[in-house]
PDB file of N, CA and C in Angstrom:
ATOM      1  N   UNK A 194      72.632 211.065 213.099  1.00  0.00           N
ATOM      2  CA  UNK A 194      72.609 209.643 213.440  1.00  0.00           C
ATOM      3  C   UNK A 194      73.231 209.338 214.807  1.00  0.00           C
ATOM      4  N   UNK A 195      74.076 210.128 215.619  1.00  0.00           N
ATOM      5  CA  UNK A 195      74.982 209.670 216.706  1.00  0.00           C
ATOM      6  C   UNK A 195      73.568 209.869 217.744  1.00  0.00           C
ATOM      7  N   UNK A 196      72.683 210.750 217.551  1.00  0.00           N
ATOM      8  CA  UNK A 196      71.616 210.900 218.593  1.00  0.00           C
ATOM      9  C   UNK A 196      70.675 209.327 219.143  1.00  0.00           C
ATOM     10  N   UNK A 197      70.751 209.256 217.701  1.00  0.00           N
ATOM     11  CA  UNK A 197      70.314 207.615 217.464  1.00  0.00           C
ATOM     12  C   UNK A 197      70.680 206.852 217.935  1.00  0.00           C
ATOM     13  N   UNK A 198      72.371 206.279 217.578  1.00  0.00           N
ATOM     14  CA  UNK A 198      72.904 205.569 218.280  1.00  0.00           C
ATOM     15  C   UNK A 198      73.225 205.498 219.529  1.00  0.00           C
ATOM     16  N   UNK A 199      73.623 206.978 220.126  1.00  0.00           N
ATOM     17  CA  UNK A 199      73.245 206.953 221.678  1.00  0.00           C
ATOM     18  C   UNK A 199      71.925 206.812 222.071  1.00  0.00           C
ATOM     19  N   UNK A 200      70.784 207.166 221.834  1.00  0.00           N
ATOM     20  CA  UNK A 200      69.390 206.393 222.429  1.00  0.00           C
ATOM     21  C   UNK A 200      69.404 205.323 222.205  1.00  0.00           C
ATOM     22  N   UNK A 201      69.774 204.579 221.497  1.00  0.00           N
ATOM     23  CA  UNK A 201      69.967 203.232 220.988  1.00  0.00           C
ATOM     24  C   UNK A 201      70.642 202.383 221.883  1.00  0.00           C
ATOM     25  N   UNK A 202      71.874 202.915 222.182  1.00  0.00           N
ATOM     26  CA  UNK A 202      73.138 202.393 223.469  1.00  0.00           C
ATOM     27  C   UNK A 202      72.493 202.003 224.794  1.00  0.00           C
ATOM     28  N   UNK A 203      71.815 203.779 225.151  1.00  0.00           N
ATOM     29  CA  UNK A 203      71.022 203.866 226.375  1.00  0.00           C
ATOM     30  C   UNK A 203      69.707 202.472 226.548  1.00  0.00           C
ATOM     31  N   UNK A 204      69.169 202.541 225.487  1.00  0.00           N
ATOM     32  CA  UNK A 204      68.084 201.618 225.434  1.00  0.00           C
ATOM     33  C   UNK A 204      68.587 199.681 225.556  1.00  0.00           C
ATOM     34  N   UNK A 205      69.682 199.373 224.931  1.00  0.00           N
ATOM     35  CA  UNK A 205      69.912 198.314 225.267  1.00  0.00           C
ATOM     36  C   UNK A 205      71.215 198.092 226.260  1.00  0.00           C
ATOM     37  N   UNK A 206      71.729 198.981 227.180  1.00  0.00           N
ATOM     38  CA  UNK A 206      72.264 199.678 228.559  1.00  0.00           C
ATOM     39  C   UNK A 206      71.304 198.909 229.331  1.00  0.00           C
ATOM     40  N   UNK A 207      69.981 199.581 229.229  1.00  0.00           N
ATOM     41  CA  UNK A 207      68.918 199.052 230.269  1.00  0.00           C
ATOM     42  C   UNK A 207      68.342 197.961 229.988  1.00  0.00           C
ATOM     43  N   UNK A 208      68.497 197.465 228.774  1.00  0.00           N
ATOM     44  CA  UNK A 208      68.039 195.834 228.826  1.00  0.00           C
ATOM     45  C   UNK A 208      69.101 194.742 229.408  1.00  0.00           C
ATOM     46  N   UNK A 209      70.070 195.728 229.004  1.00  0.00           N
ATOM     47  CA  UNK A 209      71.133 194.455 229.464  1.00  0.00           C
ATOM     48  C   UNK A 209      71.481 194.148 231.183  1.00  0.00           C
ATOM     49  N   UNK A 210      71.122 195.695 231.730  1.00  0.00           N
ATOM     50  CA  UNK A 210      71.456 195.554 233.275  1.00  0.00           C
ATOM     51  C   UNK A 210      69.746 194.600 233.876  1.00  0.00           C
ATOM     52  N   UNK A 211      69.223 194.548 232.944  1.00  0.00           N
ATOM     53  CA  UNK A 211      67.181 194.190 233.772  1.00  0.00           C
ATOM     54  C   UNK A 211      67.666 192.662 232.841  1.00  0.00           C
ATOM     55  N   UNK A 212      68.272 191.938 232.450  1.00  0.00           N
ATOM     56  CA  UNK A 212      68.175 190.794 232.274  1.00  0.00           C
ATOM     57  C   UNK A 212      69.304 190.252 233.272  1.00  0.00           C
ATOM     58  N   UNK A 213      69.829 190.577 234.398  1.00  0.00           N
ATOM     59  CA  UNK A 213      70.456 190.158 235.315  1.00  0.00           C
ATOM     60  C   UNK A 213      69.892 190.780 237.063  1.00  0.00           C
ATOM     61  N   UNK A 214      69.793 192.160 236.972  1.00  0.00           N
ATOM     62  CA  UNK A 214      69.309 192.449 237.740  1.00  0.00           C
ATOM     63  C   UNK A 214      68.287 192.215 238.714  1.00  0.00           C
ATOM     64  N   UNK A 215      66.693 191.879 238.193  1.00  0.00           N
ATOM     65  CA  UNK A 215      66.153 191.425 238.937  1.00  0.00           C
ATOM     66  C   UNK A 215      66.165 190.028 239.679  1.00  0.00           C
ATOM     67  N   UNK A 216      66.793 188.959 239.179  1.00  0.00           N
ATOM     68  CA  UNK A 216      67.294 187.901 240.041  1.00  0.00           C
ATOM     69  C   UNK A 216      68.353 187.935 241.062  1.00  0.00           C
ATOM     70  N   UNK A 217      69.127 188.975 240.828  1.00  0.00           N
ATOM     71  CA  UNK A 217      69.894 188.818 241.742  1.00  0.00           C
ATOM     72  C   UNK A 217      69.549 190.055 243.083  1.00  0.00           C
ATOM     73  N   UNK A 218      68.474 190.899 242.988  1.00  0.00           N
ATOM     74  CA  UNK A 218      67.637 191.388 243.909  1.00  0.00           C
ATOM     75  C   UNK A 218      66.942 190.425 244.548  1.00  0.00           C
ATOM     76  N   UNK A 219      66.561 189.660 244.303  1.00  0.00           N
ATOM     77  CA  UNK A 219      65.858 188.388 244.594  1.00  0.00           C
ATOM     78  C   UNK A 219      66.376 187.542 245.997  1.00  0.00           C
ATOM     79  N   UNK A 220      67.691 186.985 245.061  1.00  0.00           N
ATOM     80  CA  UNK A 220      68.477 186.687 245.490  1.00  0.00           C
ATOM     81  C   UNK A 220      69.261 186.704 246.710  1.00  0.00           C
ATOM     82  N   UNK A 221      68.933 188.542 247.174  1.00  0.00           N
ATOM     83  CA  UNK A 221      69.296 188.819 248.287  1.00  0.00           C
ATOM     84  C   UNK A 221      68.384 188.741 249.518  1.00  0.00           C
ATOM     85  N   UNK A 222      67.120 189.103 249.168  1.00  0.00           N
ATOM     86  CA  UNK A 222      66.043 189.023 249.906  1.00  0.00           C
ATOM     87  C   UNK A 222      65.292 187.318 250.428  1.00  0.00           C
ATOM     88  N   UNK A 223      66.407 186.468 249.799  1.00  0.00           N
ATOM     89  CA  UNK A 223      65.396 185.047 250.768  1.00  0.00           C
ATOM     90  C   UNK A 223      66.963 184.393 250.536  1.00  0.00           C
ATOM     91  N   UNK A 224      66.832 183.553 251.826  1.00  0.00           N
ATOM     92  CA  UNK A 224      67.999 182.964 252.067  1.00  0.00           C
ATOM     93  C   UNK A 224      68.374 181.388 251.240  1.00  0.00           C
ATOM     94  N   UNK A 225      67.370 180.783 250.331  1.00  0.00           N
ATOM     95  CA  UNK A 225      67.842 180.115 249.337  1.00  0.00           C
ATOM     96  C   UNK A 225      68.101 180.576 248.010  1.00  0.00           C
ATOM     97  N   UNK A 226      69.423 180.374 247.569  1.00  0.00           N
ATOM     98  CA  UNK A 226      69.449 180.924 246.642  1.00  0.00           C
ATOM     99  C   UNK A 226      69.831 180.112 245.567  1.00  0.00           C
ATOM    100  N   UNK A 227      68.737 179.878 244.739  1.00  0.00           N
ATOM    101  CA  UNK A 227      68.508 178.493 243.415  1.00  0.00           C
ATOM    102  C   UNK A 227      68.235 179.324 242.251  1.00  0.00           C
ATOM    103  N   UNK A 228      68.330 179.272 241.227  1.00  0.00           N
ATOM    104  CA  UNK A 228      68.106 179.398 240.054  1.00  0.00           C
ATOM    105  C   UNK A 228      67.337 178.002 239.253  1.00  0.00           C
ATOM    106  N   UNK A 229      66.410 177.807 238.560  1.00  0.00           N
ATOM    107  CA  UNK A 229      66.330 176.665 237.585  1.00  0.00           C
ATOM    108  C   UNK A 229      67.202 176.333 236.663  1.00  0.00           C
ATOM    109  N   UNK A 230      67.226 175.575 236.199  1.00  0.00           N
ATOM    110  CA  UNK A 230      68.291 175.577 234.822  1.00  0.00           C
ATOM    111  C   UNK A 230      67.661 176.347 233.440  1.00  0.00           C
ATOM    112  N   UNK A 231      66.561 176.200 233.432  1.00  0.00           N
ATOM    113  CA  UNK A 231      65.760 177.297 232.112  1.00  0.00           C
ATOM    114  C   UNK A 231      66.004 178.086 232.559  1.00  0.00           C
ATOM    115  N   UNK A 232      65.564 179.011 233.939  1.00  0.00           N
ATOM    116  CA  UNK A 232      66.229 180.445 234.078  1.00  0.00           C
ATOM    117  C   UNK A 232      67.599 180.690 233.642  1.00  0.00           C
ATOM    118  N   UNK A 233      68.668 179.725 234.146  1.00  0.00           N
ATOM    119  CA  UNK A 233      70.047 180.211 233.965  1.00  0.00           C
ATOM    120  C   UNK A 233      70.036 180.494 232.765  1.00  0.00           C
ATOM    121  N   UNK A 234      69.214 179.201 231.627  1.00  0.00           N
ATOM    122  CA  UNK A 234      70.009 179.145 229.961  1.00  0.00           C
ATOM    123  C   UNK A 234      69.380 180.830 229.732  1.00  0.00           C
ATOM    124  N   UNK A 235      68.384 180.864 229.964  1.00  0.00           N
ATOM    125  CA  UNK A 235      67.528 182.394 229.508  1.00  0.00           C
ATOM    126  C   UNK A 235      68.407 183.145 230.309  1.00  0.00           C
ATOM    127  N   UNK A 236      68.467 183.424 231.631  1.00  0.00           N
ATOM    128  CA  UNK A 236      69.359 184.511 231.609  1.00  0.00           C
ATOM    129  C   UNK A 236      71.189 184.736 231.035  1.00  0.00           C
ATOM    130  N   UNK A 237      71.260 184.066 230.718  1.00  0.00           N
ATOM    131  CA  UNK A 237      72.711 183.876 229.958  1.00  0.00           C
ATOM    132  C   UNK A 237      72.416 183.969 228.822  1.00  0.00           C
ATOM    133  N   UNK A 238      71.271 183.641 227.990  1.00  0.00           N
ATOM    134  CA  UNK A 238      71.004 184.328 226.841  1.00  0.00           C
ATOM    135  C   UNK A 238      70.738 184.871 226.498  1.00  0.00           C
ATOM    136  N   UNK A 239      70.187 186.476 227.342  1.00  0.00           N
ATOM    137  CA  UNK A 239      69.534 187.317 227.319  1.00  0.00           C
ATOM    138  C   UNK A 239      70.845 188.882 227.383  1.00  0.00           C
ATOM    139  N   UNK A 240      71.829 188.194 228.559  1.00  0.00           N
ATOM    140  CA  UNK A 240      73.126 188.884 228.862  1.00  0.00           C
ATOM    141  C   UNK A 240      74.106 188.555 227.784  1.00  0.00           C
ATOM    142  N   UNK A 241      74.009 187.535 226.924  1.00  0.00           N
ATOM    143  CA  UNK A 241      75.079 187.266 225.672  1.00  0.00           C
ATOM    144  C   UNK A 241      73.966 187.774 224.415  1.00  0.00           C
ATOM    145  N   UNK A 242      72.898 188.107 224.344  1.00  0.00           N
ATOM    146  CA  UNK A 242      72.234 188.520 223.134  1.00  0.00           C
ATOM    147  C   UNK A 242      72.361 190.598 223.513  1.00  0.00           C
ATOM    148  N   UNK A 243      72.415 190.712 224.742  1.00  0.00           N
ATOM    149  CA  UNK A 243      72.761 192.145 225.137  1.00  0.00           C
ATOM    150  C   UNK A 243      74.081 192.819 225.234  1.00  0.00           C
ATOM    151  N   UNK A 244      74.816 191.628 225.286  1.00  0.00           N
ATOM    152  CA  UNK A 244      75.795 192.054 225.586  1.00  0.00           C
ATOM    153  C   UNK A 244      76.452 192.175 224.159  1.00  0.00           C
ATOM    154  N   UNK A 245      75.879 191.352 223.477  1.00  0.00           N
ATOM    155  CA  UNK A 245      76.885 191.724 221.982  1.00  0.00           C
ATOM    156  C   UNK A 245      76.215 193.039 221.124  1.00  0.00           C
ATOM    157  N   UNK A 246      75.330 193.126 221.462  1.00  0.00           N
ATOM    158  CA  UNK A 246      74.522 194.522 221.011  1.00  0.00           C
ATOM    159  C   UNK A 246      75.045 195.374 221.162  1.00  0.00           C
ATOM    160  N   UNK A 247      75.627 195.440 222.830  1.00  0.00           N
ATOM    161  CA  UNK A 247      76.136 196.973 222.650  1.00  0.00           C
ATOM    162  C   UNK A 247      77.521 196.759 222.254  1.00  0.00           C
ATOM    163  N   UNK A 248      78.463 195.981 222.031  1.00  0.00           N
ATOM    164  CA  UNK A 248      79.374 195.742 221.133  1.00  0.00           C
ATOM    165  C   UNK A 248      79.024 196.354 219.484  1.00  0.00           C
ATOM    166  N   UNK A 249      78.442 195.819 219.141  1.00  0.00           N
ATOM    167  CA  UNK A 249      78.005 195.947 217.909  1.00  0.00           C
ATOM    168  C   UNK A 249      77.668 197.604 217.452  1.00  0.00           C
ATOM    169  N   UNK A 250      76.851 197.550 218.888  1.00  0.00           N
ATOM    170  CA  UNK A 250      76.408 199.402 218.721  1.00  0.00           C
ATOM    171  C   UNK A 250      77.573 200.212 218.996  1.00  0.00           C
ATOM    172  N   UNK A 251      78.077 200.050 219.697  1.00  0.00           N
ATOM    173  CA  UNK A 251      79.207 200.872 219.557  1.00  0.00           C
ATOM    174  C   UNK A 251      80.161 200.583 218.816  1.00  0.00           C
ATOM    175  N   UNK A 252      80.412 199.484 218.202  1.00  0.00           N
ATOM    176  CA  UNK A 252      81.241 199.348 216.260  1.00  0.00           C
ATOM    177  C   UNK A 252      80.995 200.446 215.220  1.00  0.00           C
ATOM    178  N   UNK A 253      79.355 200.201 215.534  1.00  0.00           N
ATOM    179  CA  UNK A 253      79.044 201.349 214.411  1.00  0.00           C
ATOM    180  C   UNK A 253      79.216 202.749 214.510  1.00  0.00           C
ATOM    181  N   UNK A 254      78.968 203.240 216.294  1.00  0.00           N
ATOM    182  CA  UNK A 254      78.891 204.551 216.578  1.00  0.00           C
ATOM    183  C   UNK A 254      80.345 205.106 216.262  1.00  0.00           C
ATOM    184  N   UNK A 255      81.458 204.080 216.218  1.00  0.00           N
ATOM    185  CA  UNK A 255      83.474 204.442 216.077  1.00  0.00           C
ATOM    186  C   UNK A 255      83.058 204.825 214.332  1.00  0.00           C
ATOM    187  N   UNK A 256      82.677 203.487 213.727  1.00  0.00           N
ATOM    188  CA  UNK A 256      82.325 204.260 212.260  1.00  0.00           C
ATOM    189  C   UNK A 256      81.841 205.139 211.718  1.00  0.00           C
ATOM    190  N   UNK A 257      80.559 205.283 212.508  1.00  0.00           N
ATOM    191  CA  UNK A 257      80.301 206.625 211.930  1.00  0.00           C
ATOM    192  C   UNK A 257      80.839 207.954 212.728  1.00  0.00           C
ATOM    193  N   UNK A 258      81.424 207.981 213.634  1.00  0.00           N
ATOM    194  CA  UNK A 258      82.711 209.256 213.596  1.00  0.00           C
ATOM    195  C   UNK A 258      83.643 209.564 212.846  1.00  0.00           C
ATOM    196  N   UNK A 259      84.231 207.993 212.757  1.00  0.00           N
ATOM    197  CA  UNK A 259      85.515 207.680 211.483  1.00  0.00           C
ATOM    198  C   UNK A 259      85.020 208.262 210.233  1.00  0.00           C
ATOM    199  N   UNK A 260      83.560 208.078 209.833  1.00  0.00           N
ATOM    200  CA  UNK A 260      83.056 208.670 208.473  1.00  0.00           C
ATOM    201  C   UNK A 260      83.169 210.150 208.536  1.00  0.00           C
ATOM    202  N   UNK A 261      82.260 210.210 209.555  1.00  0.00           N
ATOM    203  CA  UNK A 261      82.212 211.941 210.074  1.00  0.00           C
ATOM    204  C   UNK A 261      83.792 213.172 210.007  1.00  0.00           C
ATOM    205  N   UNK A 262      84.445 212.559 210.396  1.00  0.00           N
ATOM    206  CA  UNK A 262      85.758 212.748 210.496  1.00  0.00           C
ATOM    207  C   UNK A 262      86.371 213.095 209.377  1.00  0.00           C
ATOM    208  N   UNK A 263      86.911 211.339 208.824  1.00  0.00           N
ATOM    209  CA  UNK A 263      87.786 211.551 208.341  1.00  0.00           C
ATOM    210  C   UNK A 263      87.247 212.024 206.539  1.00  0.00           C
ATOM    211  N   UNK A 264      85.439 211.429 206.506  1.00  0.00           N
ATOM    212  CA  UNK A 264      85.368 211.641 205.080  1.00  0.00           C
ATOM    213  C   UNK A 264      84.154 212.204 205.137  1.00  0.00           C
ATOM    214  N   UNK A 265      84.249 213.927 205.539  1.00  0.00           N
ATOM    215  CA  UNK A 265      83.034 214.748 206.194  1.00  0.00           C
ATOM    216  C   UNK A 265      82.170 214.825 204.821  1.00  0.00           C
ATOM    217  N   UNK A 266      82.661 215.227 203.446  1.00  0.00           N
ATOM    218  CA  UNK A 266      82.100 215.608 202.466  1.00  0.00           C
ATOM    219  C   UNK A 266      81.034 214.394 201.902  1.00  0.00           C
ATOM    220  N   UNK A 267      81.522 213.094 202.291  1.00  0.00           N
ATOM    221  CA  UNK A 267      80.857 211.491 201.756  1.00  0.00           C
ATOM    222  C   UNK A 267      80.166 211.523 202.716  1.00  0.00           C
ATOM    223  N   UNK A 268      80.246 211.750 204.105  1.00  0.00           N
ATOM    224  CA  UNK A 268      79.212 211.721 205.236  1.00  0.00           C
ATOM    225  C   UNK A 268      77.777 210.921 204.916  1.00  0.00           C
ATOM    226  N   UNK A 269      77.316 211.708 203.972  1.00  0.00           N
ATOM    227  CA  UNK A 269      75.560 211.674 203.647  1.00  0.00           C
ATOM    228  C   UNK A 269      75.446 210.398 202.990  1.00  0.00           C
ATOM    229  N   UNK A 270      76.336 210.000 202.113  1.00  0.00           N
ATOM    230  CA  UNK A 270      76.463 209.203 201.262  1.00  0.00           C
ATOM    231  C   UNK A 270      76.527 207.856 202.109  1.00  0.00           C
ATOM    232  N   UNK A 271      77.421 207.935 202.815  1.00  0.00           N
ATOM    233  CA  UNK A 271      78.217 206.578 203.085  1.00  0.00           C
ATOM    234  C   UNK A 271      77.112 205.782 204.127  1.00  0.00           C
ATOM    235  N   UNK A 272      76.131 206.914 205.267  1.00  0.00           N
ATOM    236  CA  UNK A 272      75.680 206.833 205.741  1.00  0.00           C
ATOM    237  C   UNK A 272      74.333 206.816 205.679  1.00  0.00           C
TER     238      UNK A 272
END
């Protein structure tokens, strides 16, 4: 399962840096620099729906070491 959860990490890693990233490439390349207000709410909701993900994903990835660890024989079970 940790293979998982690290492809998993990696995969919303890169969503979370591409829901900020390309605007602010943008950004650099023309000398007004505006946002709409729908862009902002979407990109702030896109960086707070990503950003708690990988929170979350890595909650689980501490647990299941902690399982791994400390209760190797339940491993299969618990998980």
């Amino acid at each position: 399962p940790m293979y998982f959860f690290l492809s998993f990490l990696s995969f919303v890693d890169i969503c979370y840096s591409s829901a900020t990233a390309p605007k602010l490439i943008a950004d650099f390349q023309v000398k007004v620099n505006s946002i709409s207000f729908v862009a902002c709410v979407v990109q702030l909701f896109c960086a707070h729906v990503f950003g708690c993900t990988v929170i979350f994903s890595l909650t689980v990835m501490d647990f299941d070491r902690y399982v791994a660890i400390c209760k190797s024989l339940h491993y299969t079970t618990i998980m």
